[in-house]
Coordinates of C-alpha atoms in Angstrom, one line a residue:
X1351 CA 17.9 13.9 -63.1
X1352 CA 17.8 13.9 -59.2
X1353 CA 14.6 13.0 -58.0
X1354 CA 15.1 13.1 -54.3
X1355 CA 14.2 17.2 -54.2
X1356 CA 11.2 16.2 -54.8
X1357 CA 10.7 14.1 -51.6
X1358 CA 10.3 17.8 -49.4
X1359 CA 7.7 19.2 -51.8
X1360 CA 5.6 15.9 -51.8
X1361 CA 5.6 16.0 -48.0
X1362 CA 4.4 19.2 -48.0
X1363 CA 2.1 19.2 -50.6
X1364 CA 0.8 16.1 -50.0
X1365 CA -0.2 17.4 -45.8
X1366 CA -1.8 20.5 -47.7
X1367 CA -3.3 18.5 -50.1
X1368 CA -5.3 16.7 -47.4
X1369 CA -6.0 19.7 -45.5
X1370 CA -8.1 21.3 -48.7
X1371 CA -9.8 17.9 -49.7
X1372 CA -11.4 17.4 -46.5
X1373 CA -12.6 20.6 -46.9
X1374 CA -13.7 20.0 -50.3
X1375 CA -14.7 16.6 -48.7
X1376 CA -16.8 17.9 -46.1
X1377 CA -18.4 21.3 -48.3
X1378 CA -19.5 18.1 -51.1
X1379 CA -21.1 16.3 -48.0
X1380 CA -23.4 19.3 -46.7
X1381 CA -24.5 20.3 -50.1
X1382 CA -25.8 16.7 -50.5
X1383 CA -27.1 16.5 -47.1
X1384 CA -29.1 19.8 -48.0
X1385 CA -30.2 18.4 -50.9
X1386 CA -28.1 21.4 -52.8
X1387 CA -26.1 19.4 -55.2
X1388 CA -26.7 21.8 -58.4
X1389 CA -23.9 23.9 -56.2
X1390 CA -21.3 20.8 -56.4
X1391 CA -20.0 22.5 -59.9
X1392 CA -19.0 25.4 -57.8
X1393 CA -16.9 23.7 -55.6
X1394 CA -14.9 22.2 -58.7
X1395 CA -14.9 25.8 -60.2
X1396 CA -13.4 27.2 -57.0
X1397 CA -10.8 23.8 -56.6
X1398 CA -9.5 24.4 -60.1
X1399 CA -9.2 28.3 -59.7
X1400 CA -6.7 27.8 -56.3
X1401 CA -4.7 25.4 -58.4
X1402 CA -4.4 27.7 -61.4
X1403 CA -3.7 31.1 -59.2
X1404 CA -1.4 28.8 -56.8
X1405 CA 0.6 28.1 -59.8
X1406 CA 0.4 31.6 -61.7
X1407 CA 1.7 32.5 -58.4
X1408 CA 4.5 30.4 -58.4
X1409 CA 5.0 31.5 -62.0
X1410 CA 5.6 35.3 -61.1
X1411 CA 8.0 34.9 -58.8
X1412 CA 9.7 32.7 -60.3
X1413 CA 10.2 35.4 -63.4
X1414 CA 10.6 38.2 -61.1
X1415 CA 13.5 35.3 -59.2
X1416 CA 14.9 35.0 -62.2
X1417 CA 14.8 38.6 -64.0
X1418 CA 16.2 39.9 -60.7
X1419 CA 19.0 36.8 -60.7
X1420 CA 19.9 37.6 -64.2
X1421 CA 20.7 41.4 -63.5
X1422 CA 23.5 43.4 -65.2
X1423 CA 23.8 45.0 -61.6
X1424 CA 27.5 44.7 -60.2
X1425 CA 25.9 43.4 -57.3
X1426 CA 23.9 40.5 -59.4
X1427 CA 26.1 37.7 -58.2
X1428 CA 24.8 38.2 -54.8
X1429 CA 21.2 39.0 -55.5
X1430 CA 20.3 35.2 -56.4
X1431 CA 21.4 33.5 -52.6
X1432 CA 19.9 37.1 -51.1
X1433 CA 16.8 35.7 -52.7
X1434 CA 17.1 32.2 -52.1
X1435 CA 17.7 33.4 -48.2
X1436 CA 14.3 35.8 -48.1
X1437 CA 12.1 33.3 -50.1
X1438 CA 13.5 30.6 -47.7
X1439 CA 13.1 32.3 -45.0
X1440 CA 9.1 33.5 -46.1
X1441 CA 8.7 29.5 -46.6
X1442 CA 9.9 29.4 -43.0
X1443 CA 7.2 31.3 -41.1
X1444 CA 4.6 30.6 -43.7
X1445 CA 4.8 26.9 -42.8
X1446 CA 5.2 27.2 -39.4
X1447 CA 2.5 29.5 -38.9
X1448 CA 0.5 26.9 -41.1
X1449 CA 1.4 23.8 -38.9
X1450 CA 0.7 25.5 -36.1
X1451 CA -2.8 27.3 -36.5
X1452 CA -3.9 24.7 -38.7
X1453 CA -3.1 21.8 -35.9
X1454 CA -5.5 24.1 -33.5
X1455 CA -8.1 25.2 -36.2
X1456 CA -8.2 20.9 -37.4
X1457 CA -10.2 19.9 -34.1
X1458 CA -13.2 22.6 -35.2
X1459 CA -12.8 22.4 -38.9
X1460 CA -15.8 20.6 -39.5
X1461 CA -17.9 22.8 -37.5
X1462 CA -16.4 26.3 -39.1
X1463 CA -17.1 24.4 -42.5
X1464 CA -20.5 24.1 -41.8
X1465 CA -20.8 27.5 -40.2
X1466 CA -19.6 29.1 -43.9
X1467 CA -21.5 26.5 -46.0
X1468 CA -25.4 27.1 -43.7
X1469 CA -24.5 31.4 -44.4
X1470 CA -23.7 30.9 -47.8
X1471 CA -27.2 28.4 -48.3
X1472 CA -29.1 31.3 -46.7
X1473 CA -27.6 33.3 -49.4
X1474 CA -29.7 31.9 -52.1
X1475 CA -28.5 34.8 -54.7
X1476 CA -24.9 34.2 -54.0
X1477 CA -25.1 30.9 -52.5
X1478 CA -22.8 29.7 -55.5
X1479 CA -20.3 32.2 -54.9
X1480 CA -19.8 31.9 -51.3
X1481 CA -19.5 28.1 -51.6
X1482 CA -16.6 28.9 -54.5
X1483 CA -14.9 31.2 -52.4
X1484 CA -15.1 29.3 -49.4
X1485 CA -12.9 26.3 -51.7
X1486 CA -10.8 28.8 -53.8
X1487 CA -9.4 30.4 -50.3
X1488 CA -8.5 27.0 -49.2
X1489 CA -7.1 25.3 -52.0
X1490 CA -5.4 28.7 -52.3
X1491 CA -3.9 29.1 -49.1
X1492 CA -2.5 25.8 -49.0
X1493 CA -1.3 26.2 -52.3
X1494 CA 0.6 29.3 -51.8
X1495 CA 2.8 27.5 -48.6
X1496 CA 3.8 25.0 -51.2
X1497 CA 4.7 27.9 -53.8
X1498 CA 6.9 29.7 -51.1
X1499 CA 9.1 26.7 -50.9
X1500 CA 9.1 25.5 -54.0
X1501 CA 10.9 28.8 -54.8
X1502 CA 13.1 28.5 -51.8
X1503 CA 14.3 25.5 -53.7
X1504 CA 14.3 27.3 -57.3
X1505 CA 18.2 26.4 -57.2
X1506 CA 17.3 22.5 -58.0
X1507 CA 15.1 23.0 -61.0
X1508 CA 11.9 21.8 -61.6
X1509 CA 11.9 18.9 -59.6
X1510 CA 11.3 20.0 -56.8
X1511 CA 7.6 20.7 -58.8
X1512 CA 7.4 17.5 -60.0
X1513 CA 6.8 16.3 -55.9
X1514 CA 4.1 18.8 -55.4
X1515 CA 2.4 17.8 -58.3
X1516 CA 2.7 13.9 -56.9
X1517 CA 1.4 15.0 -53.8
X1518 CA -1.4 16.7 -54.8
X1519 CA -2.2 13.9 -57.1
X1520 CA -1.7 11.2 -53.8
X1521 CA -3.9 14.1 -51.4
X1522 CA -6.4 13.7 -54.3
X1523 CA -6.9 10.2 -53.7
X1524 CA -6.7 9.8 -50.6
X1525 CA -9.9 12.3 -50.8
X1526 CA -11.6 10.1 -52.7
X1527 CA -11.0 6.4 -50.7
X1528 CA -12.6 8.8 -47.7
X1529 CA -15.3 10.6 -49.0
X1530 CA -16.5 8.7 -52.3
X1531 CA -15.4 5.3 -51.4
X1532 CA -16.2 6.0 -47.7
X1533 CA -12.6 4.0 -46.6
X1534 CA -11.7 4.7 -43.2
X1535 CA -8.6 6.5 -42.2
X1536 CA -7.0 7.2 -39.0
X1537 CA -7.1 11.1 -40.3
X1538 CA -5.5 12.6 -36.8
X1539 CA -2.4 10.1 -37.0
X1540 CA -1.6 11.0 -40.2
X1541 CA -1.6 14.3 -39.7
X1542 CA 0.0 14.0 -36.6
X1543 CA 3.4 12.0 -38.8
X1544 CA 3.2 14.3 -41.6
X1545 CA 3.1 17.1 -39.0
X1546 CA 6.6 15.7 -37.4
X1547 CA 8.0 15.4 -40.9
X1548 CA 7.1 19.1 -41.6
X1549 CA 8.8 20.4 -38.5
X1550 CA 12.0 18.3 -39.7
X1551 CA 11.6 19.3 -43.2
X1552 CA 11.4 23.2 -42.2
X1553 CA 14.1 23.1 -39.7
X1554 CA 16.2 22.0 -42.4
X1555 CA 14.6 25.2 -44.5
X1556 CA 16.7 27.3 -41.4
X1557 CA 19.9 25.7 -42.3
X1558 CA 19.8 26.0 -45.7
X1559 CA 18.6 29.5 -45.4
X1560 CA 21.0 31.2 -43.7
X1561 CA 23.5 28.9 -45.6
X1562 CA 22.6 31.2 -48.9
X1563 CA 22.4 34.0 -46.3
X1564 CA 26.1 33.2 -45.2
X1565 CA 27.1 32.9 -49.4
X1566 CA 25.5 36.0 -50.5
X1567 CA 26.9 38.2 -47.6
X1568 CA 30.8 36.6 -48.3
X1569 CA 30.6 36.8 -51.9
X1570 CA 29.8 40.7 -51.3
X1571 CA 32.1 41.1 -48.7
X1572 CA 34.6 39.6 -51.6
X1573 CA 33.9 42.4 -53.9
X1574 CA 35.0 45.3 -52.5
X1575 CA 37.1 46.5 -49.7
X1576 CA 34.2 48.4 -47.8
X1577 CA 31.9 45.5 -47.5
X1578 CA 34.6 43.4 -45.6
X1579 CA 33.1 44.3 -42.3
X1580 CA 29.7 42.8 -43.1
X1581 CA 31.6 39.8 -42.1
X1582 CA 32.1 39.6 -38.4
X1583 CA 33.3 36.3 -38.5
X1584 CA 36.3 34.8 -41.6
X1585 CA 37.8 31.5 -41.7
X1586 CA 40.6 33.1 -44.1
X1587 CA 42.1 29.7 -44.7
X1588 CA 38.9 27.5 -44.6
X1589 CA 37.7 25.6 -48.0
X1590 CA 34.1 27.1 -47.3
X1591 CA 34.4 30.3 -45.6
X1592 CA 32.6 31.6 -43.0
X1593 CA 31.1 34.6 -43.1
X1594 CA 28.7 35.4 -40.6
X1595 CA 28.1 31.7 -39.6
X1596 CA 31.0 31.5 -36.6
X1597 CA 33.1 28.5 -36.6
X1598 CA 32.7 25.3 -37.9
X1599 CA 30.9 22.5 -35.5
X1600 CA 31.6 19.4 -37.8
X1601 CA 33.0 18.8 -41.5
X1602 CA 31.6 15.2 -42.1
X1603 CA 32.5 15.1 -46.1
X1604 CA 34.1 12.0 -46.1
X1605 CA 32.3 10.3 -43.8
X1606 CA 28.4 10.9 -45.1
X1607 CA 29.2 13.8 -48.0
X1608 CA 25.6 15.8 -48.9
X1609 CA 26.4 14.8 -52.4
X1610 CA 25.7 11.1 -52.6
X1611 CA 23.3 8.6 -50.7
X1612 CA 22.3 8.9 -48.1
X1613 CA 23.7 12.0 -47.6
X1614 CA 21.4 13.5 -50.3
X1615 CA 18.2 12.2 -49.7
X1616 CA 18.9 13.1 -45.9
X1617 CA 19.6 17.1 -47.7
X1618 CA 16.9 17.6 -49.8
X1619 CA 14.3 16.4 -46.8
X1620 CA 15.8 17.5 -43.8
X1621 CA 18.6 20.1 -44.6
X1622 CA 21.5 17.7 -43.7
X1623 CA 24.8 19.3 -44.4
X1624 CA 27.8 17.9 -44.3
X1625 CA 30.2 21.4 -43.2
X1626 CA 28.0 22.7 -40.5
X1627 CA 28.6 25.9 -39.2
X1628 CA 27.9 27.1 -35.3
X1629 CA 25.3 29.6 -36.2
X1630 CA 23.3 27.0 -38.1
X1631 CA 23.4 24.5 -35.6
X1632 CA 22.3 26.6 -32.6
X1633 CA 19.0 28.1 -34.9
X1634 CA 18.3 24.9 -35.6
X1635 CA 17.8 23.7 -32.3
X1636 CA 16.1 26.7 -31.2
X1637 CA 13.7 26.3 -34.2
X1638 CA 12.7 22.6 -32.8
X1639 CA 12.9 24.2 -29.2
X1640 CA 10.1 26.6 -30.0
X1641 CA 8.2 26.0 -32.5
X1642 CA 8.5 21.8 -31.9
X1643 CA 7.4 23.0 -28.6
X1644 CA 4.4 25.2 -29.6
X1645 CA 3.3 22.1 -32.2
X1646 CA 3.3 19.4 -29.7
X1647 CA 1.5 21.6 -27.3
X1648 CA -1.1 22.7 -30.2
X1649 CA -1.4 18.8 -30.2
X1650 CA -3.0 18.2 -26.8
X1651 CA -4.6 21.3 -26.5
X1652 CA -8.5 21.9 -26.2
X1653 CA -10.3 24.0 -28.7
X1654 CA -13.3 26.5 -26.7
X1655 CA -16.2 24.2 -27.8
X1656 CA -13.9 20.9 -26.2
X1657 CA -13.8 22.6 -23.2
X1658 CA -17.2 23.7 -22.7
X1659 CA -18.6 20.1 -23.7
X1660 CA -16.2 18.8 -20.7
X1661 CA -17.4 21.2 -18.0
X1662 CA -21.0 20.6 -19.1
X1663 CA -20.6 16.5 -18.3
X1664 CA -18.4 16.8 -15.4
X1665 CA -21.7 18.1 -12.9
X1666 CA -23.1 14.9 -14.3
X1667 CA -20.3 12.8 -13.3
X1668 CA -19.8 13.8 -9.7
X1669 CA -23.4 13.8 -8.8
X1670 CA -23.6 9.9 -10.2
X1671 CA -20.3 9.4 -8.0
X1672 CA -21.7 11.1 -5.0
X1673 CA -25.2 8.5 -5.6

């Protein structure tokens, strides 16, 4: 069994992870503070609801991946890398969107926490249920990013669900060494490197997506004469055709082949390839261009209440300069 597609799903799960126990962290910290700990069963209630409607998620469409794969259609051999394409490409903006808006909303996490924890203790009736909502929408969302490309890896089994399952398990623990065993961690650098690793990791996703893009639109170009011209571009006399990919940029098989180390381990995590096409290579570098761009910006950016706080002091500053 090839364990190295689980490496991407660990990554990613194991970012997530984080991202919903300091959440989880920080809700279990107010309701002590507040002296509310008769609510801390909620929070476990709404933890192990995201993970089971995460997964019954995952569950779904894998059958409907599968049902729709398995069709008696005469078009079924194309549906499967149509599919692999879309879910691929949902796992695309759903993770970019994520790394993002989550990099901006991380600086004033703690503070929105708080906000929804204080309305939902004012809440006394509900207060249970708004602190379980409050997890399950977290552990949920986070859970659903990993779903999405989990199943735009369906093609290499379950492995790839074995990672996520490791990474929740590491994210887990790293929840407890900072919030039970009060262990200090450097928080912003590590989500800083597993934020790098994610860009890599999804700008690999765009390869491999418009790979099975490329596959399903030449093996229905193959089946009749009428679909030929949904290929604008045909290597007739290439090994690997291209269909809508253009021409080939490199073909490094014998030197570093995707099949074996490291070749593999660089596939499965970054969406090496060893027959690039000139299509691939160019949305690939845009993908880094922009949304790289946007994520290293998000990094140094100020959030409202950073901004404010620095106009407040600098009044203060030049009148003990001017003195």
């Amino acid at each position: 069994m090839d364990f190295s597609a689980a490496l991407p799903t660990f990554v990613i799960t194991l970012r997530e992870g984080v991202e919903a126990a300091l959440v989880v962290g920080i809700v279990l910290a107010l309701l002590k503070k507040a002296k509310q700990t008769k609510l801390n069963r909620w929070v476990y209630l709404g933890i192990g609801a995201g993970i089971i409607a995460s997964g019954l998620v995952g569950l779904l469409i894998g059958w409907i991946f599968q049902l729709l794969s398995a069709s008696n259609s005469p078009y079924g051999a194309v549906i499967e890398p149509f599919l692999e394409a879309a879910f691929g490409l949902g796992a695309i903006a759903m993770l970019s969107w994520m790394l993002i808006w989550m990099t901006q909303q991380a600086k004033s996490m703690k503070s929105q926490v708080e906000g929804a924890v204080n309305a939902a203790l004012q809440k006394n009736a509900v207060a249970g249920w708004g602190i379980f909502s409050l997890i399950f929408i977290a552990v949920l969302r986070e859970g659903f990013e990993t779903v999405l490309f989990i199943i735009g890896k369906f093609q290499q089994g379950l492995v790839p669900a074995i990672g996520a399952l490791s990474g929740l398990a590491v994210a887990a623990g790293i929840g407890v060494l900072l919030f039970k065993w009060g262990i200090k961690i450097n928080i912003r650098r590590f989500f800083q490197i597993m934020g790098v690793l994610l860009l890599l990791i999804v700008a690999g996703l765009v390869i491999s997506a418009l790979g099975d893009l490329n596959e399903g639109m030449r093996t229905l170009s193959q089946m009749n004469r009428e679909s030929e011209a949904f290929c604008f571009y045909y290597e007739r006399f290439a090994k690997n055709p291209s269909c809508i990919l253009g021409p080939m940029v490199w073909d490094t098989s014998k030197i570093l082949p995707q099949s074996q180390f490291p070749g593999l381990i660089l596939r499965t995590l970054f969406g090496y390839t060893d027959k690039l096409y000139q299509v691939q290579a160019v949305a690939y570098v845009l993908f880094l261009v922009t949304i790289g761009g946007l994520y290293f910006r998000s990094l140094n950016s100020q959030t409202p209440s950073q901004a404010k706080n620095k106009k407040e002091k600098l009044p203060a500053r030049e009148k003990s300069t001017s003195s």
